[in-house]
Amino acid sequence: MIPLYYYTILSAVLFVIGLIGFLIRRNIILLFMSIEVMLNAVNINLVSFSSYYDSLDGQILSIFVMAIAAAEAAVGFGILIAFYRNKNVIDSDKADLMKW
Amino acid sequence: MEQLNYLSLLPEIVIILAGILVIAADLIIDKKDNIISEVISVLGLIIALFLTGNQFLNPEIISQNNMLISDSYAVFFKVALIILSLMVILISSHHIRERGITHRAEYFTFILFATVGMMIMAGSLDLVTVYVGLELMAISIYILVGISRTEFLSNEAALKYFLLGLLATAFLLYGISFTYGMFGTTNLVVIKNFLQNNTTANSGYILVLVFLVIAFGFKVAAVPFHMWTPDAYEGAMTPVTGFMSVGPKLAAFAVLGRVFVYSLLTLKAEWTLILTIVSILTMTVGNVVAIAQTNIKRMLAYSSIAHAGYCLMGLVAAGGLAGSLGLQSVLFYLSGYLFMNVGAFSIIIFLNKKGISGSELDDFSGLNERYPGIALMMSVILLSLAGVPPTTGFAGKLYVFMAAVKSKYMFLAVIGVLNSVIALYYYLRIIVYMYMKKPADLKEETNRSVPLLLVLGIAVVAILVLGIYPEPVLNFAKSAAGGMF
């Protein structure tokens, strides 16, 4: 059996990859995808802990995470389409009307 | 302890039903200029307010498989949130017609749904319900921020708020997943008992605390997680700004209190240290950057960041010797903050011109000559935000600083007082503009709707009443905070 910490390390690596992607990418769709990678890191964590504790709570929570992420993506793409209609780009650099 | 108890969920159910009814009514009744959406929303909220008040009389109920609790702490926040939502609906009714928002029913529906999300957060006893409530709130507010689809500013604000909100969600979930990994549960009561019985230190706890602080730092707009705040506040429609500057903060502080003070009290040495640093940064950056702003909405955004810093100070005190006094001061501060911010944004709505939001500093010059009553009310609100007696801003700051001193966080209280002095500068600048400058030569259309003026009046009266006679709210906050220890 694979020890628990393998999963934790995998999830930590995925989380960091997602975070770095979020910070350095400029294309908004890629930003969404980076966040999805981070959420998948969370799901790996939850499911591996769930099997470690032999309880279902973590797996149920991971289904919650997926369902709500889908709802978020729907709203996010709606916002992105409205943005695209006005600007004709999906670059986060172009969202620069307001600065501190 | 009952497994499922829909009676304790009745206020939320009523509000959700009202939200669905608003959409249905909008489909059935033809799209003339009717106010059916407002009527249904307000009625639903008033019924929910009574039902929530009724819960206060009952003892605490833990329901839905230990997921939700309705104790006086939850009821305090729920009452505040319903009042907020009522006020926001009243101030936006006329404004959204002026701005030509076509999706009126959806606007009110999402305000109601966001309110339910925040109420679930306030009453949650499990990190899963915290997450679900937070998402219901956040998704609704993303839509509300971006509801003026054709405006650049609104698009940009919604996009920024959405992306950083997503990031906050990812951090929250990562924190929750480690909480689950460490305790084998996400239930806050079980975690509390576990920590009381196992006092051995575990460095993993700090990881969880850091992730939770990051996630809720985003929601309360604490520095250094505040970057989205001024942009989202400026780009959103003014009533939405009023809503999102108070609601998510109330809900996030409710959760912070429930998680840190109630559940993780054994780890207070660690989280008070983190929150002390965040609180000092938040107060100072918020107030210093606010000085440089010429747009009132941006200025109020930075001022709301600073206010979050004061509340965090109260939370730190709650982890110290002051105990329940600290949490009580946070609750009282937030209840005053609700009326101050809604009042301030109502005045910006009142000065709204067609097309432009009317929120530049110059729009306020000579306000006294044009509308002496409005200028007076704005002065009361600004003095309260600055913390001048006899207003609720003063009373709230007094209790927060008192709690900090009682917890032996002298330096924190001193920094807080110094910050209030800085804050006085930029609040008084608006008063100087209103009373000493010549009015700008522009004929503007102002928003004279009766509900707006009603809310404005209520806010000003509440600010003064809470400042002069705070006992009833203070006692309510005391009983609410007392149950958390």
PDB file of N, CA, C and O in Angstrom, chain A residues 6-22 33-45, chain B residues 170 174:
ATOM      1  N   TYR A   6       2.777  10.162   0.384  1.00  0.00           N
ATOM      2  CA  TYR A   6       2.956  10.291  -1.065  1.00  0.00           C
ATOM      3  C   TYR A   6       1.857  11.180  -1.656  1.00  0.00           C
ATOM      4  O   TYR A   6       2.107  12.055  -2.476  1.00  0.00           O
ATOM      5  N   TYR A   7       0.628  10.878  -1.219  1.00  0.00           N
ATOM      6  CA  TYR A   7      -0.508  11.654  -1.737  1.00  0.00           C
ATOM      7  C   TYR A   7      -0.395  13.106  -1.308  1.00  0.00           C
ATOM      8  O   TYR A   7      -0.672  14.027  -2.084  1.00  0.00           O
ATOM      9  N   THR A   8      -0.012  13.325  -0.064  1.00  0.00           N
ATOM     10  CA  THR A   8       0.076  14.695   0.443  1.00  0.00           C
ATOM     11  C   THR A   8       1.112  15.487  -0.339  1.00  0.00           C
ATOM     12  O   THR A   8       0.888  16.642  -0.691  1.00  0.00           O
ATOM     13  N   ILE A   9       2.234  14.815  -0.655  1.00  0.00           N
ATOM     14  CA  ILE A   9       3.278  15.514  -1.413  1.00  0.00           C
ATOM     15  C   ILE A   9       2.779  15.812  -2.827  1.00  0.00           C
ATOM     16  O   ILE A   9       2.936  16.930  -3.326  1.00  0.00           O
ATOM     17  N   LEU A  10       2.124  14.820  -3.443  1.00  0.00           N
ATOM     18  CA  LEU A  10       1.574  15.049  -4.788  1.00  0.00           C
ATOM     19  C   LEU A  10       0.635  16.242  -4.769  1.00  0.00           C
ATOM     20  O   LEU A  10       0.707  17.131  -5.638  1.00  0.00           O
ATOM     21  N   SER A  11      -0.242  16.267  -3.764  1.00  0.00           N
ATOM     22  CA  SER A  11      -1.222  17.348  -3.701  1.00  0.00           C
ATOM     23  C   SER A  11      -0.528  18.687  -3.464  1.00  0.00           C
ATOM     24  O   SER A  11      -0.894  19.703  -4.065  1.00  0.00           O
ATOM     25  N   ALA A  12       0.498  18.692  -2.613  1.00  0.00           N
ATOM     26  CA  ALA A  12       1.208  19.955  -2.363  1.00  0.00           C
ATOM     27  C   ALA A  12       1.876  20.453  -3.638  1.00  0.00           C
ATOM     28  O   ALA A  12       1.821  21.651  -3.960  1.00  0.00           O
ATOM     29  N   VAL A  13       2.469  19.510  -4.401  1.00  0.00           N
ATOM     30  CA  VAL A  13       3.130  19.908  -5.652  1.00  0.00           C
ATOM     31  C   VAL A  13       2.108  20.492  -6.630  1.00  0.00           C
ATOM     32  O   VAL A  13       2.318  21.552  -7.230  1.00  0.00           O
ATOM     33  N   LEU A  14       0.973  19.799  -6.746  1.00  0.00           N
ATOM     34  CA  LEU A  14      -0.076  20.294  -7.649  1.00  0.00           C
ATOM     35  C   LEU A  14      -0.549  21.679  -7.217  1.00  0.00           C
ATOM     36  O   LEU A  14      -0.744  22.571  -8.053  1.00  0.00           O
ATOM     37  N   PHE A  15      -0.737  21.846  -5.909  1.00  0.00           N
ATOM     38  CA  PHE A  15      -1.226  23.131  -5.402  1.00  0.00           C
ATOM     39  C   PHE A  15      -0.251  24.251  -5.759  1.00  0.00           C
ATOM     40  O   PHE A  15      -0.654  25.318  -6.230  1.00  0.00           O
ATOM     41  N   VAL A  16       1.039  23.959  -5.582  1.00  0.00           N
ATOM     42  CA  VAL A  16       2.036  24.993  -5.872  1.00  0.00           C
ATOM     43  C   VAL A  16       2.095  25.276  -7.368  1.00  0.00           C
ATOM     44  O   VAL A  16       2.201  26.443  -7.788  1.00  0.00           O
ATOM     45  N   ILE A  17       1.990  24.207  -8.197  1.00  0.00           N
ATOM     46  CA  ILE A  17       1.973  24.430  -9.650  1.00  0.00           C
ATOM     47  C   ILE A  17       0.805  25.346 -10.023  1.00  0.00           C
ATOM     48  O   ILE A  17       0.952  26.310 -10.780  1.00  0.00           O
ATOM     49  N   GLY A  18      -0.362  25.046  -9.450  1.00  0.00           N
ATOM     50  CA  GLY A  18      -1.533  25.869  -9.736  1.00  0.00           C
ATOM     51  C   GLY A  18      -1.324  27.302  -9.297  1.00  0.00           C
ATOM     52  O   GLY A  18      -1.637  28.247 -10.029  1.00  0.00           O
ATOM     53  N   LEU A  19      -0.755  27.468  -8.108  1.00  0.00           N
ATOM     54  CA  LEU A  19      -0.554  28.814  -7.578  1.00  0.00           C
ATOM     55  C   LEU A  19       0.419  29.602  -8.452  1.00  0.00           C
ATOM     56  O   LEU A  19       0.168  30.758  -8.800  1.00  0.00           O
ATOM     57  N   ILE A  20       1.510  28.938  -8.846  1.00  0.00           N
ATOM     58  CA  ILE A  20       2.484  29.635  -9.701  1.00  0.00           C
ATOM     59  C   ILE A  20       1.836  29.991 -11.036  1.00  0.00           C
ATOM     60  O   ILE A  20       1.994  31.113 -11.539  1.00  0.00           O
ATOM     61  N   GLY A  21       1.070  29.046 -11.578  1.00  0.00           N
ATOM     62  CA  GLY A  21       0.382  29.325 -12.829  1.00  0.00           C
ATOM     63  C   GLY A  21      -0.533  30.523 -12.691  1.00  0.00           C
ATOM     64  O   GLY A  21      -0.574  31.396 -13.564  1.00  0.00           O
ATOM     65  N   PHE A  22      -1.257  30.582 -11.574  1.00  0.00           N
ATOM     66  CA  PHE A  22      -2.168  31.709 -11.358  1.00  0.00           C
ATOM     67  C   PHE A  22      -1.403  33.023 -11.306  1.00  0.00           C
ATOM     68  O   PHE A  22      -1.878  34.046 -11.778  1.00  0.00           O
ATOM     69  N   MET A  33      -7.856  27.620 -15.289  1.00  0.00           N
ATOM     70  CA  MET A  33      -7.328  26.255 -15.266  1.00  0.00           C
ATOM     71  C   MET A  33      -6.360  26.075 -14.106  1.00  0.00           C
ATOM     72  O   MET A  33      -6.336  25.018 -13.463  1.00  0.00           O
ATOM     73  N   SER A  34      -5.580  27.107 -13.812  1.00  0.00           N
ATOM     74  CA  SER A  34      -4.670  27.007 -12.670  1.00  0.00           C
ATOM     75  C   SER A  34      -5.442  26.775 -11.382  1.00  0.00           C
ATOM     76  O   SER A  34      -5.046  25.974 -10.528  1.00  0.00           O
ATOM     77  N   ILE A  35      -6.569  27.522 -11.258  1.00  0.00           N
ATOM     78  CA  ILE A  35      -7.379  27.346 -10.050  1.00  0.00           C
ATOM     79  C   ILE A  35      -7.936  25.925  -9.990  1.00  0.00           C
ATOM     80  O   ILE A  35      -7.976  25.294  -8.925  1.00  0.00           O
ATOM     81  N   GLU A  36      -8.330  25.398 -11.166  1.00  0.00           N
ATOM     82  CA  GLU A  36      -8.857  24.029 -11.176  1.00  0.00           C
ATOM     83  C   GLU A  36      -7.790  23.046 -10.718  1.00  0.00           C
ATOM     84  O   GLU A  36      -8.088  22.076 -10.021  1.00  0.00           O
ATOM     85  N   VAL A  37      -6.542  23.301 -11.108  1.00  0.00           N
ATOM     86  CA  VAL A  37      -5.450  22.433 -10.644  1.00  0.00           C
ATOM     87  C   VAL A  37      -5.350  22.492  -9.123  1.00  0.00           C
ATOM     88  O   VAL A  37      -5.199  21.467  -8.444  1.00  0.00           O
ATOM     89  N   MET A  38      -5.469  23.699  -8.582  1.00  0.00           N
ATOM     90  CA  MET A  38      -5.405  23.831  -7.122  1.00  0.00           C
ATOM     91  C   MET A  38      -6.546  23.075  -6.465  1.00  0.00           C
ATOM     92  O   MET A  38      -6.365  22.413  -5.433  1.00  0.00           O
ATOM     93  N   LEU A  39      -7.747  23.168  -7.058  1.00  0.00           N
ATOM     94  CA  LEU A  39      -8.890  22.460  -6.469  1.00  0.00           C
ATOM     95  C   LEU A  39      -8.698  20.946  -6.571  1.00  0.00           C
ATOM     96  O   LEU A  39      -9.112  20.205  -5.680  1.00  0.00           O
ATOM     97  N   ASN A  40      -8.052  20.496  -7.648  1.00  0.00           N
ATOM     98  CA  ASN A  40      -7.791  19.065  -7.748  1.00  0.00           C
ATOM     99  C   ASN A  40      -6.786  18.619  -6.699  1.00  0.00           C
ATOM    100  O   ASN A  40      -6.894  17.495  -6.176  1.00  0.00           O
ATOM    101  N   ALA A  41      -5.834  19.487  -6.386  1.00  0.00           N
ATOM    102  CA  ALA A  41      -4.914  19.172  -5.288  1.00  0.00           C
ATOM    103  C   ALA A  41      -5.697  18.959  -4.001  1.00  0.00           C
ATOM    104  O   ALA A  41      -5.452  18.001  -3.247  1.00  0.00           O
ATOM    105  N   VAL A  42      -6.672  19.845  -3.767  1.00  0.00           N
ATOM    106  CA  VAL A  42      -7.523  19.705  -2.581  1.00  0.00           C
ATOM    107  C   VAL A  42      -8.252  18.363  -2.611  1.00  0.00           C
ATOM    108  O   VAL A  42      -8.311  17.651  -1.604  1.00  0.00           O
ATOM    109  N   ASN A  43      -8.784  18.017  -3.780  1.00  0.00           N
ATOM    110  CA  ASN A  43      -9.555  16.771  -3.865  1.00  0.00           C
ATOM    111  C   ASN A  43      -8.681  15.551  -3.593  1.00  0.00           C
ATOM    112  O   ASN A  43      -9.117  14.611  -2.925  1.00  0.00           O
ATOM    113  N   ILE A  44      -7.465  15.569  -4.111  1.00  0.00           N
ATOM    114  CA  ILE A  44      -6.559  14.438  -3.848  1.00  0.00           C
ATOM    115  C   ILE A  44      -6.317  14.310  -2.345  1.00  0.00           C
ATOM    116  O   ILE A  44      -6.398  13.222  -1.767  1.00  0.00           O
ATOM    117  N   ASN A  45      -6.058  15.454  -1.713  1.00  0.00           N
ATOM    118  CA  ASN A  45      -5.892  15.460  -0.265  1.00  0.00           C
ATOM    119  C   ASN A  45      -7.087  14.843   0.440  1.00  0.00           C
ATOM    120  O   ASN A  45      -6.950  13.951   1.275  1.00  0.00           O
TER     121      ASN A  45
ATOM    122  N   ALA B 170      -9.668  28.473  -3.081  1.00  0.00           N
ATOM    123  CA  ALA B 170      -8.711  27.372  -3.148  1.00  0.00           C
ATOM    124  C   ALA B 170      -7.921  27.278  -1.850  1.00  0.00           C
ATOM    125  O   ALA B 170      -7.698  26.180  -1.324  1.00  0.00           O
ATOM    126  N   TYR B 174      -7.921  24.126   0.740  1.00  0.00           N
ATOM    127  CA  TYR B 174      -6.690  23.441   1.103  1.00  0.00           C
ATOM    128  C   TYR B 174      -6.546  23.394   2.628  1.00  0.00           C
ATOM    129  O   TYR B 174      -6.158  22.368   3.189  1.00  0.00           O
TER     130      TYR B 174
END
